[in-house]
């Protein structure tokens, strides 16, 4: 295959033009009805679907992920776009509240007040490496921002520049054909450009998926601006899994097999990879764990740089006091087979910071514990996580309350007898957790409530009908669900 | 009257003990049912009401505000507490979403997912000077945080230390008698202690009402922590008011009178004080403005320091090119009578930063403009504001769209033919706006949605009934409104 051409870094002038276009697009794009923005999102989903045979090969070449995985990821990406278009058509996301004037409220007369959420303005989105579709150019962050009515300036991930360039062309063309104003979507390439983008005063919000150092650096820039802006950084997560003795007894073999499958899925390059597994000492699963890991072939990682760093991180962990290597991964060019390490609860307590670092790639650490009563305290050693999982049996339910409480304090999603990889796209999902999992534990980057990150409330007081946004007029010409004097209704006001 | 005793600064040891107590209280307080926390808030409201005859005289002595104003403010404060207790009993604030497992979702099988909002942890609240009740010890920030289930460490404002101390005693005793765990509420005094408080890693969020430099300094501390936390700073707002020629023609005299009343209300010490009034040149209202301002007597401000700074700020504005003094305020000990300054649109365009600084106290700046078509562009000179107001007539409605759009981009609340002072406490209210009005334009500090600042979403996946929080169990034993497979219901699941 002919090597792909590199994509040139965006110049400062091009960046300025892109931001100017986004700022110019904002008023028109923001004023579009939710239903018309839904049509635009559907157009993007259709166009990506139509281009799947062109895009997936590009993605395979740049990311080294499999055809099956990437084809599935395109489905997820178009599903995300269509989920947001459905949310726009439903309209509840606007949180419209109308309170008519009252002559005798509890504190005296009150005026007519009408509140709804409005888009914040043009936003900067930093694409991730590990989901070249679902968390990249047309991924969930872009879909949620466009749904909200915010033009997007997308900073491409250098791991898949040609795919990014081509996806951006498709997104731009689809938005254009569906009637979005020019500048609604723009893409930029290059490290310095990414920093300059976030510093531009016309940018009103941002999001990021990637490493802790990268996310924190951008978070700090966003907050140090003369005008700080919200920055939703999804960064690092270890996703601990706690297994009880009863669970080992009843289905230890399956747990071992599924654990290996989960932490090696996508070559371990998932934010939700189970990085630590707690097993009762004497679990008797070593042989099964080793043989299951040995069955996973060495596989190229997203980039050579990521594979290099991964090797160093695993070496470093293997040298920690009390940590043994159960399975040593072997390298191929730009990739690895799984590494599995093992330690005990005492070693973890002795240096939790060293042992509980995120290691992006196909490795995980088993921690053997003595008593289930230790687990809640061990959970307390963790920082914030996207997920935490408990495997147990009916007989454990009476004693696991403290562990569930402890992990709920540390994670955005708490699983029972499952595996954290595989994130359902739905309104009940929470993908975000206490720092450093995200710098925005109050928000999610997956599921329809992700739209809230790009919306701010505005209240109109005693405003004439003609000057109100259509969503708040008596006639309810858009047919939106609204809370009118305390009652949820989609009807016009009498 | 005997001078009040000063309140000693909290020591580092006392601060540590207060935070330790708040952290210890958190699990129990967070796990209390919404209805039981509602009882606790009601107990606080009752206790403050019972103590009104003791608290108001203390407040008068420390704040120099009037008996009428402070008695009204106590009513507002207890109303706020009871509004949150009603929201707790209603339960919608938990945003409970339940999705049962599906064998064939659009992307394959999906697990049982149950999401709700949970309190973030102990929080730090910095009291304001200008509302010794409603934005202080037992004010809206405290009420919303306690409602959410977050223990509060309250940093007292030095402007009313004895009132703060005494109110805190009443709050603590009421919470205790209603069954809240010890440590649910604590108070600290002193500047350095306020900084140390926010740096403590056990504190998980914070809020502030006050000046831009103070709010920004705390915001920066919150974000620079190893573990950054959300910090809701409400800081400075100019609250521009735009008056059309038609409005002047139809009711100019009343507008002038009401404007003077609004910017001098509470000695101009409101976050929502109208700091700039745009009038068409040739408005003919100078005489009325001057005479109405002259009727307002010199009045002591909250503190001598505030009065001093106010004098300097007004002097500084009066010396700006193109600014004339229409009414020169006169000083009394620790206070002022109103100052009214006047300029034109050209001078404003020449140096918007100098003219559009917030000046806390009884002063405002009139800006004379030539054509109504200039107003939208003039609105663009402003930074973020809590409010923006337009006074117009039926005949203006066809032409005011661009101005309404421009001010909506700059403010959290947009008023028609009203005055921004006087903030209704209700679900539709938005008290918060783009920076520097607040460092949290996505949130409000007034109204029931203020509770969102202290809550983070958690999703439970495939969790057994017994380990779920009661709010998410099938039986719905708390009778909460929940969205179950897309349908809003308060029923138990079949």
Short mmCIF file of N, CA, C and O in Angstrom, two decimals, chain A residues 110-184:
data_model
loop_
_atom_site.label_atom_id
_atom_site.label_comp_id
_atom_site.label_asym_id
_atom_site.label_seq_id
_atom_site.Cartn_x
_atom_site.Cartn_y
_atom_site.Cartn_z
N UNK A 110 -44.61 38.43 41.28
CA UNK A 110 -43.47 37.96 40.48
C UNK A 110 -43.75 38.20 39.00
O UNK A 110 -44.90 38.13 38.56
N UNK A 111 -42.69 38.50 38.24
CA UNK A 111 -42.87 38.79 36.81
C UNK A 111 -42.98 37.51 35.99
O UNK A 111 -42.74 36.41 36.50
N UNK A 112 -43.32 37.63 34.73
CA UNK A 112 -43.30 36.51 33.79
C UNK A 112 -41.83 36.14 33.54
O UNK A 112 -41.03 36.97 33.13
N UNK A 113 -41.47 34.88 33.83
CA UNK A 113 -40.09 34.42 33.66
C UNK A 113 -40.09 33.21 32.74
O UNK A 113 -40.88 32.29 32.93
N UNK A 114 -39.19 33.22 31.76
CA UNK A 114 -39.11 32.11 30.80
C UNK A 114 -37.64 31.76 30.60
O UNK A 114 -36.85 32.56 30.12
N UNK A 115 -37.32 30.54 30.96
CA UNK A 115 -35.93 30.10 30.94
C UNK A 115 -35.75 28.97 29.94
O UNK A 115 -36.60 28.09 29.81
N UNK A 116 -34.63 28.99 29.25
CA UNK A 116 -34.26 27.85 28.41
C UNK A 116 -32.74 27.81 28.32
O UNK A 116 -32.06 28.72 28.78
N UNK A 117 -32.22 26.74 27.74
CA UNK A 117 -30.78 26.64 27.55
C UNK A 117 -30.42 27.10 26.14
O UNK A 117 -31.11 26.76 25.18
N UNK A 118 -29.34 27.86 26.05
CA UNK A 118 -28.86 28.38 24.77
C UNK A 118 -27.41 27.95 24.57
O UNK A 118 -26.67 27.81 25.54
N UNK A 119 -26.99 27.78 23.31
CA UNK A 119 -25.61 27.37 23.06
C UNK A 119 -24.60 28.44 23.52
O UNK A 119 -24.88 29.62 23.43
N UNK A 120 -23.43 27.97 23.99
CA UNK A 120 -22.44 28.90 24.55
C UNK A 120 -21.69 29.68 23.49
O UNK A 120 -21.26 30.81 23.72
N UNK A 121 -21.49 29.09 22.29
CA UNK A 121 -20.70 29.75 21.25
C UNK A 121 -19.80 28.74 20.57
O UNK A 121 -19.95 27.53 20.78
N UNK A 122 -18.84 29.20 19.76
CA UNK A 122 -17.93 28.27 19.09
C UNK A 122 -17.09 27.52 20.11
O UNK A 122 -16.66 28.11 21.11
N UNK A 123 -16.86 26.22 19.87
CA UNK A 123 -16.09 25.43 20.84
C UNK A 123 -14.94 24.68 20.16
O UNK A 123 -14.96 24.46 18.95
N UNK A 124 -13.95 24.33 20.97
CA UNK A 124 -12.76 23.61 20.50
C UNK A 124 -12.83 22.18 20.98
O UNK A 124 -12.99 21.94 22.19
N UNK A 125 -12.71 21.23 20.06
CA UNK A 125 -12.78 19.82 20.45
C UNK A 125 -11.49 19.12 20.03
O UNK A 125 -11.07 19.22 18.87
N UNK A 126 -10.87 18.44 20.99
CA UNK A 126 -9.59 17.76 20.76
C UNK A 126 -9.88 16.27 20.59
O UNK A 126 -10.33 15.60 21.52
N UNK A 127 -9.60 15.76 19.40
CA UNK A 127 -9.93 14.37 19.08
C UNK A 127 -9.00 13.40 19.80
O UNK A 127 -7.86 13.72 20.11
N UNK A 128 -9.52 12.21 20.05
CA UNK A 128 -8.75 11.14 20.69
C UNK A 128 -8.10 10.26 19.63
O UNK A 128 -8.53 10.22 18.48
N UNK A 129 -7.07 9.51 20.04
CA UNK A 129 -6.42 8.59 19.13
C UNK A 129 -7.15 7.26 19.04
O UNK A 129 -7.16 6.61 18.00
N UNK A 130 -7.77 6.84 20.15
CA UNK A 130 -8.13 5.43 20.26
C UNK A 130 -9.48 5.05 19.66
O UNK A 130 -9.78 3.88 19.50
N UNK A 131 -10.28 6.05 19.36
CA UNK A 131 -11.53 5.82 18.63
C UNK A 131 -11.52 6.76 17.44
O UNK A 131 -12.04 7.87 17.52
N UNK A 132 -10.95 6.31 16.31
CA UNK A 132 -10.75 7.23 15.17
C UNK A 132 -12.06 7.75 14.59
O UNK A 132 -12.06 8.73 13.86
N UNK A 133 -13.16 7.12 14.95
CA UNK A 133 -14.48 7.63 14.53
C UNK A 133 -15.26 8.17 15.73
O UNK A 133 -15.65 9.33 15.76
N UNK A 134 -15.49 7.32 16.72
CA UNK A 134 -16.49 7.64 17.76
C UNK A 134 -16.05 8.73 18.73
O UNK A 134 -16.88 9.38 19.37
N UNK A 135 -14.72 8.93 18.90
CA UNK A 135 -14.21 10.03 19.75
C UNK A 135 -13.28 10.91 18.94
O UNK A 135 -12.31 11.44 19.46
N UNK A 136 -13.54 11.01 17.64
CA UNK A 136 -12.67 11.84 16.81
C UNK A 136 -13.51 12.86 16.04
O UNK A 136 -14.48 13.39 16.60
N UNK A 137 -13.18 13.09 14.79
CA UNK A 137 -13.74 14.23 14.03
C UNK A 137 -15.27 14.35 14.13
O UNK A 137 -15.79 15.43 14.39
N UNK A 138 -15.96 13.25 13.91
CA UNK A 138 -17.43 13.30 13.94
C UNK A 138 -17.96 12.51 15.14
O UNK A 138 -19.07 11.96 15.10
N UNK A 139 -17.18 12.46 16.19
CA UNK A 139 -17.52 11.66 17.36
C UNK A 139 -18.55 12.33 18.27
O UNK A 139 -19.20 13.32 17.90
N UNK A 140 -18.67 11.79 19.48
CA UNK A 140 -19.70 12.23 20.40
C UNK A 140 -19.56 13.68 20.84
O UNK A 140 -20.56 14.37 21.03
N UNK A 141 -18.32 14.15 21.00
CA UNK A 141 -18.14 15.55 21.41
C UNK A 141 -18.63 16.49 20.31
O UNK A 141 -19.35 17.45 20.56
N UNK A 142 -18.24 16.19 19.07
CA UNK A 142 -18.69 17.00 17.93
C UNK A 142 -20.21 16.93 17.80
O UNK A 142 -20.88 17.96 17.63
N UNK A 143 -20.75 15.72 17.88
CA UNK A 143 -22.20 15.56 17.71
C UNK A 143 -22.95 16.35 18.77
O UNK A 143 -23.93 17.04 18.47
N UNK A 144 -22.48 16.28 20.02
CA UNK A 144 -23.20 16.97 21.09
C UNK A 144 -23.09 18.49 20.95
O UNK A 144 -24.05 19.21 21.21
N UNK A 145 -21.93 18.97 20.54
CA UNK A 145 -21.74 20.42 20.38
C UNK A 145 -22.58 20.95 19.22
O UNK A 145 -23.25 21.97 19.33
N UNK A 146 -22.55 20.24 18.09
CA UNK A 146 -23.38 20.67 16.96
C UNK A 146 -24.86 20.60 17.33
O UNK A 146 -25.64 21.49 16.99
N UNK A 147 -25.24 19.56 18.04
CA UNK A 147 -26.64 19.45 18.47
C UNK A 147 -27.04 20.66 19.30
O UNK A 147 -28.11 21.23 19.13
N UNK A 148 -26.14 21.08 20.18
CA UNK A 148 -26.43 22.22 21.06
C UNK A 148 -26.57 23.52 20.27
O UNK A 148 -27.21 24.46 20.74
N UNK A 149 -25.94 23.58 19.10
CA UNK A 149 -25.94 24.82 18.32
C UNK A 149 -24.60 25.54 18.37
O UNK A 149 -24.53 26.72 18.04
N UNK A 150 -23.57 24.83 18.76
CA UNK A 150 -22.22 25.42 18.85
C UNK A 150 -21.38 25.01 17.64
O UNK A 150 -21.14 23.81 17.44
N UNK A 151 -20.87 25.95 16.84
CA UNK A 151 -19.92 25.60 15.80
C UNK A 151 -18.68 24.95 16.43
O UNK A 151 -18.30 25.28 17.55
N UNK A 152 -18.08 24.01 15.70
CA UNK A 152 -16.97 23.22 16.23
C UNK A 152 -15.69 23.49 15.45
O UNK A 152 -15.68 23.44 14.22
N UNK A 153 -14.62 23.80 16.18
CA UNK A 153 -13.28 23.76 15.58
C UNK A 153 -12.61 22.53 16.16
O UNK A 153 -12.39 22.44 17.38
N UNK A 154 -12.34 21.57 15.28
CA UNK A 154 -11.87 20.26 15.70
C UNK A 154 -10.36 20.19 15.55
O UNK A 154 -9.83 20.38 14.44
N UNK A 155 -9.65 19.93 16.64
CA UNK A 155 -8.21 19.70 16.57
C UNK A 155 -8.01 18.22 16.31
O UNK A 155 -8.33 17.36 17.12
N UNK A 156 -7.45 17.90 15.11
CA UNK A 156 -7.28 16.51 14.69
C UNK A 156 -6.23 15.82 15.55
O UNK A 156 -5.27 16.44 16.00
N UNK A 157 -6.42 14.52 15.79
CA UNK A 157 -5.36 13.77 16.46
C UNK A 157 -4.30 13.37 15.44
O UNK A 157 -4.64 12.89 14.36
N UNK A 158 -3.01 13.55 15.78
CA UNK A 158 -1.96 13.24 14.81
C UNK A 158 -1.86 11.75 14.49
O UNK A 158 -1.19 11.38 13.53
N UNK A 159 -2.55 10.92 15.25
CA UNK A 159 -2.51 9.49 14.99
C UNK A 159 -3.25 9.06 13.72
O UNK A 159 -2.96 8.00 13.17
N UNK A 160 -4.21 9.85 13.29
CA UNK A 160 -4.94 9.49 12.05
C UNK A 160 -5.27 10.76 11.27
O UNK A 160 -6.45 11.11 11.10
N UNK A 161 -4.22 11.40 10.75
CA UNK A 161 -4.42 12.71 10.10
C UNK A 161 -5.21 12.64 8.79
O UNK A 161 -6.06 13.50 8.55
N UNK A 162 -4.94 11.64 7.96
CA UNK A 162 -5.64 11.57 6.67
C UNK A 162 -7.11 11.21 6.87
O UNK A 162 -7.99 11.75 6.20
N UNK A 163 -7.35 10.29 7.78
CA UNK A 163 -8.74 9.95 8.09
C UNK A 163 -9.46 11.19 8.62
O UNK A 163 -10.62 11.45 8.27
N UNK A 164 -8.77 11.95 9.45
CA UNK A 164 -9.38 13.16 10.02
C UNK A 164 -9.70 14.17 8.92
O UNK A 164 -10.80 14.75 8.89
N UNK A 165 -8.73 14.37 8.05
CA UNK A 165 -8.91 15.33 6.96
C UNK A 165 -10.12 14.94 6.11
O UNK A 165 -11.00 15.74 5.82
N UNK A 166 -10.17 13.67 5.75
CA UNK A 166 -11.23 13.20 4.86
C UNK A 166 -12.59 13.22 5.58
O UNK A 166 -13.61 13.61 4.98
N UNK A 167 -12.62 12.79 6.83
CA UNK A 167 -13.88 12.83 7.58
C UNK A 167 -14.37 14.27 7.68
O UNK A 167 -15.57 14.54 7.52
N UNK A 168 -13.45 15.19 7.92
CA UNK A 168 -13.85 16.60 8.04
C UNK A 168 -14.46 17.11 6.73
O UNK A 168 -15.44 17.86 6.75
N UNK A 169 -13.88 16.69 5.61
CA UNK A 169 -14.46 17.11 4.32
C UNK A 169 -15.90 16.62 4.20
O UNK A 169 -16.79 17.35 3.74
N UNK A 170 -16.10 15.39 4.61
CA UNK A 170 -17.44 14.79 4.51
C UNK A 170 -18.42 15.50 5.45
O UNK A 170 -19.55 15.82 5.06
N UNK A 171 -17.99 15.78 6.66
CA UNK A 171 -18.84 16.49 7.63
C UNK A 171 -19.20 17.87 7.09
O UNK A 171 -20.37 18.29 7.11
N UNK A 172 -18.19 18.58 6.62
CA UNK A 172 -18.40 19.95 6.15
C UNK A 172 -19.38 19.97 4.98
O UNK A 172 -20.31 20.80 4.95
N UNK A 173 -19.18 19.04 4.04
CA UNK A 173 -20.04 19.00 2.87
C UNK A 173 -21.49 18.66 3.27
O UNK A 173 -22.45 19.25 2.76
N UNK A 174 -21.63 17.69 4.18
CA UNK A 174 -22.98 17.29 4.60
C UNK A 174 -23.69 18.43 5.33
O UNK A 174 -24.88 18.68 5.09
N UNK A 175 -22.97 19.13 6.19
CA UNK A 175 -23.59 20.26 6.90
C UNK A 175 -24.00 21.33 5.91
O UNK A 175 -25.10 21.90 6.00
N UNK A 176 -23.11 21.58 4.95
CA UNK A 176 -23.39 22.59 3.94
C UNK A 176 -24.64 22.22 3.15
O UNK A 176 -25.55 23.05 2.97
N UNK A 177 -24.71 20.98 2.73
CA UNK A 177 -25.85 20.56 1.89
C UNK A 177 -27.15 20.58 2.69
O UNK A 177 -28.24 20.73 2.14
N UNK A 178 -27.05 20.44 4.02
CA UNK A 178 -28.26 20.46 4.85
C UNK A 178 -28.61 21.87 5.32
O UNK A 178 -29.53 22.04 6.11
N UNK A 179 -27.85 22.86 4.85
CA UNK A 179 -28.24 24.24 5.13
C UNK A 179 -27.54 24.89 6.32
O UNK A 179 -27.92 25.99 6.73
N UNK A 180 -26.51 24.23 6.88
CA UNK A 180 -25.78 24.86 7.99
C UNK A 180 -24.94 26.00 7.44
O UNK A 180 -24.45 25.92 6.31
N UNK A 181 -24.76 27.07 8.22
CA UNK A 181 -23.95 28.18 7.71
C UNK A 181 -22.48 27.76 7.54
O UNK A 181 -21.98 26.91 8.28
N UNK A 182 -21.80 28.38 6.57
CA UNK A 182 -20.37 28.12 6.36
C UNK A 182 -19.63 28.42 7.66
O UNK A 182 -19.95 29.37 8.36
N UNK A 183 -18.67 27.58 8.01
CA UNK A 183 -17.90 27.79 9.24
C UNK A 183 -18.43 27.01 10.42
O UNK A 183 -17.82 27.01 11.49
N UNK A 184 -19.55 26.33 10.27
CA UNK A 184 -20.12 25.55 11.37
C UNK A 184 -19.16 24.47 11.86
O UNK A 184 -19.13 24.13 13.04
#
